[in-house]
Amino acid sequence: MLIIPIKDGENIDRALKRYKRKFDKTGVVRQLRSRQQFTKPSVVRRAQIQKASYIQGLRDAEEN
């Protein structure tokens, strides 16, 4: 359960934005979507390796 303390005189839009940011960080929606269908562990591992190589390529390109 997420608890967002609201300060005196704080705008409700700002508090709602804080709530949404905190909710995104928990990863609940991402987890629900991943549980909708089964993916084999080998496929998950392959996707992780591809993502890591992509990020490493971006970092290498940034260095040069």
mmCIF file of N, CA and C in Angstrom, residues 40-51:
data_model
loop_
_atom_site.group_PDB
_atom_site.id
_atom_site.type_symbol
_atom_site.label_atom_id
_atom_site.label_comp_id
_atom_site.label_asym_id
_atom_site.label_seq_id
_atom_site.Cartn_x
_atom_site.Cartn_y
_atom_site.Cartn_z
ATOM 1 N N LYS A 40 9.611 -18.627 -21.712
ATOM 2 C CA LYS A 40 10.607 -19.600 -21.291
ATOM 3 C C LYS A 40 11.828 -18.890 -20.705
ATOM 4 N N PRO A 41 12.475 -19.514 -19.739
ATOM 5 C CA PRO A 41 13.655 -18.887 -19.131
ATOM 6 C C PRO A 41 14.755 -18.586 -20.150
ATOM 7 N N SER A 42 14.893 -19.435 -21.168
ATOM 8 C CA SER A 42 15.924 -19.186 -22.179
ATOM 9 C C SER A 42 15.613 -17.927 -22.978
ATOM 10 N N VAL A 43 14.331 -17.674 -23.237
ATOM 11 C CA VAL A 43 13.937 -16.476 -23.970
ATOM 12 C C VAL A 43 14.186 -15.233 -23.113
ATOM 13 N N VAL A 44 13.883 -15.324 -21.827
ATOM 14 C CA VAL A 44 14.117 -14.196 -20.914
ATOM 15 C C VAL A 44 15.608 -13.890 -20.838
ATOM 16 N N ARG A 45 16.419 -14.937 -20.732
ATOM 17 C CA ARG A 45 17.867 -14.762 -20.643
ATOM 18 C C ARG A 45 18.421 -14.140 -21.933
ATOM 19 N N ARG A 46 17.920 -14.599 -23.081
ATOM 20 C CA ARG A 46 18.370 -14.057 -24.362
ATOM 21 C C ARG A 46 18.010 -12.575 -24.477
ATOM 22 N N ALA A 47 16.819 -12.209 -24.027
ATOM 23 C CA ALA A 47 16.404 -10.801 -24.077
ATOM 24 C C ALA A 47 17.275 -9.942 -23.165
ATOM 25 N N GLN A 48 17.628 -10.471 -21.990
ATOM 26 C CA GLN A 48 18.497 -9.727 -21.075
ATOM 27 C C GLN A 48 19.877 -9.510 -21.684
ATOM 28 N N ILE A 49 20.406 -10.530 -22.354
ATOM 29 C CA ILE A 49 21.725 -10.410 -22.983
ATOM 30 C C ILE A 49 21.677 -9.400 -24.117
ATOM 31 N N GLN A 50 20.600 -9.423 -24.919
ATOM 32 C CA GLN A 50 20.472 -8.459 -26.007
ATOM 33 C C GLN A 50 20.368 -7.035 -25.474
ATOM 34 N N LYS A 51 19.606 -6.851 -24.413
ATOM 35 C CA LYS A 51 19.455 -5.527 -23.829
ATOM 36 C C LYS A 51 20.789 -5.028 -23.270
#
